[in-house]
mmCIF file of C-alpha atoms in Angstrom:
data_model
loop_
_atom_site.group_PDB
_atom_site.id
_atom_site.type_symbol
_atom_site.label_atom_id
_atom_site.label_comp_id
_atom_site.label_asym_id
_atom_site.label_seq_id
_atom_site.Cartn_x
_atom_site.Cartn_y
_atom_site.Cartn_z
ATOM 1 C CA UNK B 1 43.416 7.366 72.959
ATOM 2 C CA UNK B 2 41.280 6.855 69.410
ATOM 3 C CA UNK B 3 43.369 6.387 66.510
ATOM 4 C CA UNK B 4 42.848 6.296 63.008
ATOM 5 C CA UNK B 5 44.062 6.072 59.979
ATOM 6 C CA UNK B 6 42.360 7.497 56.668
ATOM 7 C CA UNK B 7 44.724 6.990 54.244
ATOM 8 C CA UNK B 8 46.333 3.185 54.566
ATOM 9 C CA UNK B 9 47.757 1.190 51.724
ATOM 10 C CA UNK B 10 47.884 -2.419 51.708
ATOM 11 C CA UNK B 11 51.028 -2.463 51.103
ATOM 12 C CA UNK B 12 51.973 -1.017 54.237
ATOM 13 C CA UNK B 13 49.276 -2.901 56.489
ATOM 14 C CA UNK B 14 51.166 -5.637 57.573
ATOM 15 C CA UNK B 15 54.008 -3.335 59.078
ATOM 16 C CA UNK B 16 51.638 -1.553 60.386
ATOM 17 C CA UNK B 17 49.969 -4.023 62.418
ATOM 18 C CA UNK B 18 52.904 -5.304 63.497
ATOM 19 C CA UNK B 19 54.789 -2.233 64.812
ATOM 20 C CA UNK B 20 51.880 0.519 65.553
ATOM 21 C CA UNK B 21 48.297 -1.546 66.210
ATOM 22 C CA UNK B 22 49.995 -4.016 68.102
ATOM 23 C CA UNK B 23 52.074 -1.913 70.738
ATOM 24 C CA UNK B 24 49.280 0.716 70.784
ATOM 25 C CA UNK B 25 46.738 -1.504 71.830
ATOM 26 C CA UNK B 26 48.494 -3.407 74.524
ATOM 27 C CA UNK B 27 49.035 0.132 75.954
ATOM 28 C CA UNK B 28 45.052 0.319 76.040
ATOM 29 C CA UNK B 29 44.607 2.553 72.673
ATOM 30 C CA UNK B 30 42.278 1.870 69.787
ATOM 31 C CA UNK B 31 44.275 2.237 66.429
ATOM 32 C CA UNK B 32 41.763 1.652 63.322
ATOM 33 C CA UNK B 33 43.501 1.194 59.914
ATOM 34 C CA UNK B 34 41.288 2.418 56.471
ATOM 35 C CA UNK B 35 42.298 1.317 53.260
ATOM 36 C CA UNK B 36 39.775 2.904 50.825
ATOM 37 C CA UNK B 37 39.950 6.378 49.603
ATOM 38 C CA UNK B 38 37.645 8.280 50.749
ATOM 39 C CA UNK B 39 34.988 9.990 48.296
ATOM 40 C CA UNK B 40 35.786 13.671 49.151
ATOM 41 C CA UNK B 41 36.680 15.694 51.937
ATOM 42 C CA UNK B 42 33.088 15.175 54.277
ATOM 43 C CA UNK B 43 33.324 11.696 54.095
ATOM 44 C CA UNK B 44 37.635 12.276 55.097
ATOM 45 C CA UNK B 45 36.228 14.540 57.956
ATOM 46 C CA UNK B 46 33.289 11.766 58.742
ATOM 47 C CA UNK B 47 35.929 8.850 58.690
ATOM 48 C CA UNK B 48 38.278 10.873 61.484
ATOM 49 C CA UNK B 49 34.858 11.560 63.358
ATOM 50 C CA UNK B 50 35.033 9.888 67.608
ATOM 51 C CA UNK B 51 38.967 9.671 67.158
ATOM 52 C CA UNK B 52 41.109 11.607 69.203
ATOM 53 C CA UNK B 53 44.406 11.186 66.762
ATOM 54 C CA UNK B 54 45.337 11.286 63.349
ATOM 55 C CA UNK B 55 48.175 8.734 61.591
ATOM 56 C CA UNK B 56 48.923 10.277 58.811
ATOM 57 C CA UNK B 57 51.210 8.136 55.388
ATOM 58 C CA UNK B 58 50.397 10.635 53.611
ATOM 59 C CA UNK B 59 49.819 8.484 50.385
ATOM 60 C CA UNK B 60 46.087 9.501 49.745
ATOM 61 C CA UNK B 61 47.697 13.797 49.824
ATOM 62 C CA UNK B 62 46.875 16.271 52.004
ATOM 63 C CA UNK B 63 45.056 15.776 55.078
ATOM 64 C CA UNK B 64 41.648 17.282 53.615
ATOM 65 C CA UNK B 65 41.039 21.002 55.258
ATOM 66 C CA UNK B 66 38.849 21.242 58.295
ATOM 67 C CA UNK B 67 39.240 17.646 59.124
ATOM 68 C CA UNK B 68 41.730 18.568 62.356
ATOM 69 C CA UNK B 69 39.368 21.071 63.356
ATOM 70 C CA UNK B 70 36.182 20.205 62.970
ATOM 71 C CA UNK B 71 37.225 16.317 65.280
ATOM 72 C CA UNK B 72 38.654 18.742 67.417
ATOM 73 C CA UNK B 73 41.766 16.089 67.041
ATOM 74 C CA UNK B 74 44.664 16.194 69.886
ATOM 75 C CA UNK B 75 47.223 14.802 67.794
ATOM 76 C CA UNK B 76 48.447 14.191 64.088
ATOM 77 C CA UNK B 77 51.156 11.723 63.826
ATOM 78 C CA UNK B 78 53.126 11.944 60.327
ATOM 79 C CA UNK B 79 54.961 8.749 58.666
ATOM 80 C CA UNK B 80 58.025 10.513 57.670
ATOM 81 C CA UNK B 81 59.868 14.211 58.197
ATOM 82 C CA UNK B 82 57.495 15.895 55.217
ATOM 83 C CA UNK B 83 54.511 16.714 57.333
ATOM 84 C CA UNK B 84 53.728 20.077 56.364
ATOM 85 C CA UNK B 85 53.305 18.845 52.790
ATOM 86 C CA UNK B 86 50.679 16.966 53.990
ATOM 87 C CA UNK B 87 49.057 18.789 57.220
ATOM 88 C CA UNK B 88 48.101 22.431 57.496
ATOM 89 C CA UNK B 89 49.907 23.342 60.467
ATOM 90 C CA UNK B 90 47.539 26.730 61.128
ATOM 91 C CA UNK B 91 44.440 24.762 61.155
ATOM 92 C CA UNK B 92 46.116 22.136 64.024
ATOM 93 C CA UNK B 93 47.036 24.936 65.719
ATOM 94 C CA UNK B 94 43.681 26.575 66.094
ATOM 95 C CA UNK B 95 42.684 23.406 68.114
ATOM 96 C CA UNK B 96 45.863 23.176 69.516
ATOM 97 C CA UNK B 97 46.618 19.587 67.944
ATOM 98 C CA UNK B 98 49.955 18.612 68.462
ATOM 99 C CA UNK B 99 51.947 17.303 65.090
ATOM 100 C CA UNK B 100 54.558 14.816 65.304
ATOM 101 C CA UNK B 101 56.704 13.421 62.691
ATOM 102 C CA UNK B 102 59.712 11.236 62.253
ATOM 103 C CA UNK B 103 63.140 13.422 61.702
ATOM 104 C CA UNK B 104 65.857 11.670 59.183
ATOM 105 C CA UNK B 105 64.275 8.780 58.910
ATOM 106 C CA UNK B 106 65.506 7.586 55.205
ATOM 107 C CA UNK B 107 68.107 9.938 54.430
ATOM 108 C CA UNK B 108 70.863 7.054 53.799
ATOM 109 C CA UNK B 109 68.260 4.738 51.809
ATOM 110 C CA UNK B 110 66.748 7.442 49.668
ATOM 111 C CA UNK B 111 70.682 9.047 48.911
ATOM 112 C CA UNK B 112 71.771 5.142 48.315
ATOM 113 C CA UNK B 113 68.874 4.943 45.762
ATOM 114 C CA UNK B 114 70.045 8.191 44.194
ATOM 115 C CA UNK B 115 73.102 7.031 43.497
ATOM 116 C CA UNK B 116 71.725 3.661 42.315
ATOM 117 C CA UNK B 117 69.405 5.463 39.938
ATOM 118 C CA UNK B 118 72.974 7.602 38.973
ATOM 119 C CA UNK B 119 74.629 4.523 37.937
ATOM 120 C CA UNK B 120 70.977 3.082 36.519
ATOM 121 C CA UNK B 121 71.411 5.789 33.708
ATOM 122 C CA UNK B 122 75.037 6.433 33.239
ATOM 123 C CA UNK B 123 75.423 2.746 32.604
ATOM 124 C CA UNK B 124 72.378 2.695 30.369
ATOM 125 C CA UNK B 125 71.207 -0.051 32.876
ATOM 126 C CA UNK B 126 67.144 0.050 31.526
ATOM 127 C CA UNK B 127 68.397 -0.383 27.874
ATOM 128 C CA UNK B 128 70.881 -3.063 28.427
ATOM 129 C CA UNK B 129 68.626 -5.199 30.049
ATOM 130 C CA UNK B 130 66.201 -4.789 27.166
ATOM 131 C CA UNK B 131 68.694 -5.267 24.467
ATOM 132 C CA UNK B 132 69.653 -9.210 26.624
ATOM 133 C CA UNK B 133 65.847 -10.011 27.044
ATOM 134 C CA UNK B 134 65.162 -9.361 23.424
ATOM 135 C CA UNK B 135 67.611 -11.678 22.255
ATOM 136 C CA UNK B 136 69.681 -9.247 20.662
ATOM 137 C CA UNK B 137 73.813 -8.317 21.435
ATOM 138 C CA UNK B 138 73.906 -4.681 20.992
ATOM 139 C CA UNK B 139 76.771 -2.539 23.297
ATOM 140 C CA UNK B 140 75.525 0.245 24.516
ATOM 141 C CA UNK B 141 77.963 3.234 25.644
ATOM 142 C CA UNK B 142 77.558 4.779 29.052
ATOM 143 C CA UNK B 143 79.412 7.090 30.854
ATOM 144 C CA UNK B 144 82.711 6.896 33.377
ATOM 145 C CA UNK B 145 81.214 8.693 36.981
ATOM 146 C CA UNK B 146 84.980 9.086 38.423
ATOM 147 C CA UNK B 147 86.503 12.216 37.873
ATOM 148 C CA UNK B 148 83.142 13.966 36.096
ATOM 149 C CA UNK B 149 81.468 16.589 38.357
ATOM 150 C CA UNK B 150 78.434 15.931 40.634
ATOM 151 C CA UNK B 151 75.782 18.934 41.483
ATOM 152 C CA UNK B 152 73.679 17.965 44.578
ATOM 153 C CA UNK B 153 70.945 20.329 44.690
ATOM 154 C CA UNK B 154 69.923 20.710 48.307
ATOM 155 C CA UNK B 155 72.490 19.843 51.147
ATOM 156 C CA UNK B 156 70.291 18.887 54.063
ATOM 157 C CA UNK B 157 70.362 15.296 55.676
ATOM 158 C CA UNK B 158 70.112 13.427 52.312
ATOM 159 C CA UNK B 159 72.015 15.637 50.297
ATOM 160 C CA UNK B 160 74.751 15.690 52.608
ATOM 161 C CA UNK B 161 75.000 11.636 52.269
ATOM 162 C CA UNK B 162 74.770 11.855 48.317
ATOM 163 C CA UNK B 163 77.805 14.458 48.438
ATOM 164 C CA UNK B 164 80.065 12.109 50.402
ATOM 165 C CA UNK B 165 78.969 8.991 48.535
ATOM 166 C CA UNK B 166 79.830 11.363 44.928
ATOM 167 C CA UNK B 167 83.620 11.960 46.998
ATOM 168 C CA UNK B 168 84.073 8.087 47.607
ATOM 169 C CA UNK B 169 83.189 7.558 44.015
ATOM 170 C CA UNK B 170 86.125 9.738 42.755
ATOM 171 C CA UNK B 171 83.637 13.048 41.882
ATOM 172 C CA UNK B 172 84.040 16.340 41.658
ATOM 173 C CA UNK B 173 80.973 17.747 44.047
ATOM 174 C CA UNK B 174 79.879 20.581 44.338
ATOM 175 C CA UNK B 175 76.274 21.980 45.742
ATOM 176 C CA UNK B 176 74.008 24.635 45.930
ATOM 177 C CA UNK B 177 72.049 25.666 49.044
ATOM 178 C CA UNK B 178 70.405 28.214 50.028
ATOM 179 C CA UNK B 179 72.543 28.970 53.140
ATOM 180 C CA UNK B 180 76.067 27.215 53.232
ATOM 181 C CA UNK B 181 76.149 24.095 55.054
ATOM 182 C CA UNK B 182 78.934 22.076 57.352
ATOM 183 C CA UNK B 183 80.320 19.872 54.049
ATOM 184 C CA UNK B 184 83.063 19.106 52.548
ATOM 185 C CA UNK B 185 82.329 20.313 49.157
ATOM 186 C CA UNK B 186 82.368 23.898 47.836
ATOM 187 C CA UNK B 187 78.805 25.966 47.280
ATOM 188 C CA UNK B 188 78.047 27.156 44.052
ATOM 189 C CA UNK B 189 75.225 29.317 42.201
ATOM 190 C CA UNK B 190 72.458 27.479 40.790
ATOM 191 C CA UNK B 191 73.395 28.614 37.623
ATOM 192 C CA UNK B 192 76.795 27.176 37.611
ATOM 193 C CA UNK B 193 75.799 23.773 38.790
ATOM 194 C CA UNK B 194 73.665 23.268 36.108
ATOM 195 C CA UNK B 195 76.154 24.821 33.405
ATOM 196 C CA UNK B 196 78.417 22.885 34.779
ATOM 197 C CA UNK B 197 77.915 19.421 36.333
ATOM 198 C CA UNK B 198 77.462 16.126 34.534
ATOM 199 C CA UNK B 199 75.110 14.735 36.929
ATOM 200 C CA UNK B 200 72.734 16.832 38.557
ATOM 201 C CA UNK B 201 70.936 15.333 41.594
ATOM 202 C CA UNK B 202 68.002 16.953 43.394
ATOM 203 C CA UNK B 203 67.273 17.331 47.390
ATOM 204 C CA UNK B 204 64.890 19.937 48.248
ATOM 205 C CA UNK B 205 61.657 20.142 49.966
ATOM 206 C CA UNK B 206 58.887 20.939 48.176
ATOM 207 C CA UNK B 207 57.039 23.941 49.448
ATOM 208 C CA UNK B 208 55.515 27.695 47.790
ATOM 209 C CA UNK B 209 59.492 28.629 47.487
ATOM 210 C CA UNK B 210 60.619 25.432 45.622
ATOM 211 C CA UNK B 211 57.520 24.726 43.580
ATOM 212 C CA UNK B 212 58.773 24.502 39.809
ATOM 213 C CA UNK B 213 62.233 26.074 41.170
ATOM 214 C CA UNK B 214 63.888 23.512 38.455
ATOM 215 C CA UNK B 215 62.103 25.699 35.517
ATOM 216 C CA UNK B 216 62.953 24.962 31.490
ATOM 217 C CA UNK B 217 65.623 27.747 31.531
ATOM 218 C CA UNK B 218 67.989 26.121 34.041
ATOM 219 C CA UNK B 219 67.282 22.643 32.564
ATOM 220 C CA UNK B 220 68.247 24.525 29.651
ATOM 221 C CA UNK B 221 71.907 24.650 30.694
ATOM 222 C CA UNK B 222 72.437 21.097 31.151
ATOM 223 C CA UNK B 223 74.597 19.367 28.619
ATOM 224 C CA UNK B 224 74.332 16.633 26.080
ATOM 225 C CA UNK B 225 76.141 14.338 28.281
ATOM 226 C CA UNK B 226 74.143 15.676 31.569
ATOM 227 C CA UNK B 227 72.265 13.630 33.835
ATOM 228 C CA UNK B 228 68.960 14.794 35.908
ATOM 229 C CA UNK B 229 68.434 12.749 39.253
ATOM 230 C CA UNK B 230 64.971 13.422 40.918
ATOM 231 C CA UNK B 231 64.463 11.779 44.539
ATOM 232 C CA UNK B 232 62.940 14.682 45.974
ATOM 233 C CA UNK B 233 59.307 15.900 44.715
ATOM 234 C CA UNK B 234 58.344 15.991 41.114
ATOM 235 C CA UNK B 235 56.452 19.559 41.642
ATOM 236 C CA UNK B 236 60.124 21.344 41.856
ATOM 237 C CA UNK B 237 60.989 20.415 38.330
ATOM 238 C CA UNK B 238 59.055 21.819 35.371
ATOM 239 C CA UNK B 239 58.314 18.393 33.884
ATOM 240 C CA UNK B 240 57.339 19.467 30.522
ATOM 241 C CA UNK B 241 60.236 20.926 29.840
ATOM 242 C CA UNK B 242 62.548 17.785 30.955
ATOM 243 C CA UNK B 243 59.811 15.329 28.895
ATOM 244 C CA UNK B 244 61.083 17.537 26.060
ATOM 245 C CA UNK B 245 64.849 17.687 26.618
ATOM 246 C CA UNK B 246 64.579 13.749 26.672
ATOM 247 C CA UNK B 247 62.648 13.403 23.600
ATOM 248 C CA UNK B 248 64.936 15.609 21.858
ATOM 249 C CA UNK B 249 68.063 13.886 23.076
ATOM 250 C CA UNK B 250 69.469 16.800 24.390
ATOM 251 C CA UNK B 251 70.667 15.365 27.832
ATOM 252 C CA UNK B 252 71.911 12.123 28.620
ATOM 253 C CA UNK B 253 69.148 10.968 30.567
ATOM 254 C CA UNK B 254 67.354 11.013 33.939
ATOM 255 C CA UNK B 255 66.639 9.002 37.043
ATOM 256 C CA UNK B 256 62.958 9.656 38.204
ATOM 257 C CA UNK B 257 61.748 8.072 41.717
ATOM 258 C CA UNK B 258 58.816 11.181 41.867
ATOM 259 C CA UNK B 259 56.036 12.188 39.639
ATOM 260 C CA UNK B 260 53.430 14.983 39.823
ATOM 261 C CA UNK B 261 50.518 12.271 40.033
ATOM 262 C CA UNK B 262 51.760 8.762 41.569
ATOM 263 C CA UNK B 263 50.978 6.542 39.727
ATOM 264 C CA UNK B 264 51.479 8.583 36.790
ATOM 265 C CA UNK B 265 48.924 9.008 33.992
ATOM 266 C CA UNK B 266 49.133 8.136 30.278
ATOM 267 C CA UNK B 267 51.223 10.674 28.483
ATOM 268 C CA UNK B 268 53.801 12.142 31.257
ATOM 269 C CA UNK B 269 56.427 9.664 30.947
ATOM 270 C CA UNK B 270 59.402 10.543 29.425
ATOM 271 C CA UNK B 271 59.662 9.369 25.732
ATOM 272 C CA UNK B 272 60.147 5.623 25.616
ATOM 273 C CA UNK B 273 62.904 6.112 23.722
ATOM 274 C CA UNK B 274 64.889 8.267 25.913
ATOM 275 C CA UNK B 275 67.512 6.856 28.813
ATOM 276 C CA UNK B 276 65.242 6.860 31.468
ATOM 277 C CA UNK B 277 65.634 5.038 34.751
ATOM 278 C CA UNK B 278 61.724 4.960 36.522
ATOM 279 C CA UNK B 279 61.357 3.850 39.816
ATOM 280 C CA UNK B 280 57.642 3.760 41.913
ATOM 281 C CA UNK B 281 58.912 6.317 44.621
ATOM 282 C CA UNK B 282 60.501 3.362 46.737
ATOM 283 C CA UNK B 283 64.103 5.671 47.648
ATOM 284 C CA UNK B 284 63.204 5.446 50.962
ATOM 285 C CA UNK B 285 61.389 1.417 50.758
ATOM 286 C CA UNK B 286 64.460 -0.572 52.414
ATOM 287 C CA UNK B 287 63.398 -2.809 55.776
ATOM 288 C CA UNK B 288 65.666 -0.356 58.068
ATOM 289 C CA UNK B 289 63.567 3.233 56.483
ATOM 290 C CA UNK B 290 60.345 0.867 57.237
ATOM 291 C CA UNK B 291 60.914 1.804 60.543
ATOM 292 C CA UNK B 292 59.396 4.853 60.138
ATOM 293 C CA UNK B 293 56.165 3.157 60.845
ATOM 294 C CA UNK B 294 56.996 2.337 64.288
ATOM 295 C CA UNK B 295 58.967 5.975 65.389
ATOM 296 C CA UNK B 296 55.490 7.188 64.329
ATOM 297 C CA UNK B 297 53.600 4.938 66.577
ATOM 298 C CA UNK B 298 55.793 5.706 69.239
ATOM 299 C CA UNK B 299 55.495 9.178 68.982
ATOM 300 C CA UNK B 300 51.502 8.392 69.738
ATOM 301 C CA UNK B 301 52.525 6.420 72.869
ATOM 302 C CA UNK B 302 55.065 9.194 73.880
ATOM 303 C CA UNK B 303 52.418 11.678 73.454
ATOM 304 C CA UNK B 304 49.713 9.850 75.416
ATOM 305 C CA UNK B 305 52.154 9.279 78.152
ATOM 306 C CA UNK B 306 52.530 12.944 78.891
ATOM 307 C CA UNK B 307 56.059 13.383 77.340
ATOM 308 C CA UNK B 308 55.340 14.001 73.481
ATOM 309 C CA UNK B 309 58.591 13.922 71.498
ATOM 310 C CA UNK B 310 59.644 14.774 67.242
ATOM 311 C CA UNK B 311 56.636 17.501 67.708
ATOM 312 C CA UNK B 312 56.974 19.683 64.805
ATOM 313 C CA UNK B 313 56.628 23.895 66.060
#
């Protein structure tokens, strides 16, 4: 088989090599790695053109429309469980292109770095290491996690981790989820996790349903001493309105790993000023999540080998 990638990152090319070019070409494949963005979506569709297969990281967005279709691609291998984010299922369907991604691949790292971003803000981590580099003394007050109550947003494979790590810390969890789901930890209304819980952390999916689901009136409920946690997506939280809570002081602060445009653009941070903790979407960067790379390479030799396996339906 052809391979190529559209969308590569430097960052990421040395794993890649490694793990996916490597093993794929001592099977006999071709795997061809592009780090430049391409110019629109005919030269996207003219980059895929002679392949047979698609490795999608999903860094670049979307796979541009048509591009499945008009290569008349077999397969679209996904670097991580979000694929339909990034790949319009319907149009690899019409030329029956088989998508593969890799299932729980990061749930522990990216629920570890919730909780590190948890403690990042209800420490006042960003400002205390400020106030020692400046030269100055100042003590800062945070907040006690034990025995103040933890909302987890979302209960899936990563929500379900940050829900037991909140129990081991001495919190009172609770969650909301749209169906109820096998934890230990009692289900509550949106409404009364965010009225009620001192740290709110975030775990959905971000599709038509959850888009902006976090709006300004349920932000509205949190409380002075609240904290916002956002591993998920940025789109399911109405931004604006949490820039504004910050600025004003109104919540205790918030732990961002997710922005609408990565990297973000001047003027939608939060407020210098406020108790922010900003990380470069890396919850799921630790050398065990890496391995995503590789399940997704194998999922190309699985599928050229007759027995396809993590295909998405």
């Amino acid at each position: 088989m052809r391979i190529v990638c559209i969308d590569g990152e430097a960052q990421y090319k040395d794993i890649v090599e490694r793990d996916v070019k490597a093993p794929l070409e001592k099977a006999g494949h071709v795997f061809d790695w592009f780090e430049e963005s391409f110019a629109d979506t005919e030269a996207a569709i003219a980059r895929a053109s002679g392949y047979d297969g698609l490795y999608v990281v999903g860094d670049q967005g979307p796979v541009p429309a048509g591009l499945i279709a008009q290569n008349q691609l077999k397969l679209v291998s996904f670097v991580g469980t979000g694929a339909r984010r990034f790949v319009d299922m319907t149009e690899a369907a019409s030329v029956g292109a088989t998508v593969t991604n890799v299932p729980d691949f990061a749930s522990q790292s990216v629920a570890e770095h919730a909780i590190a971003l948890m403690f990042a803000v209800a420490r006042r981590v960003v400002e205390g290491d400020g106030i020692v580099r400046s030269g100055e003394w100042t003590k800062n007050q945070g907040l006690k996690l034990a025995g103040r109550r933890l909302g987890v947003v979302g209960a899936g494979a990563i929500g379900e981790k940050v829900i037991a790590m909140g129990q081991g810390l001495g919190m009172d969890v609770v969650y909301w989820n749209r169906s109820e789901r096998p934890v230990n930890a009692p289900r509550v209304e949106l409404d009364e996790l965010f009225e009620s819980s001192d740290v709110v952390s975030l775990h959905l999916l971000h599709n038509a349903e959850t888009d902006g689901m976090i709006g300004r009136e349920l932000l509205g409920k949190l409380r002075p001493t609240s904290i916002l946690i956002n591993t998920a997506r940025a789109e399911i939280v109405d931004n604006d309105a949490l820039n504004e809570l910050l600025a004003a002081g109104s919540i205790f602060g918030a732990g961002l790993d997710v922005f609408v445009t990565e990297p973000p653009v001047e003027g939608t941070l939060p407020a210098a000023s406020a108790n922010t903790a900003l990380t470069p979407h890396i919850g799921f960067h630790t050398d065990e999540a890496d391995d995503v790379f590789r399940i997704a390479g194998e999922n190309i030799l699985a599928f050229a080998s007759g027995s396809p396996v993590n295909v998405i339906d």
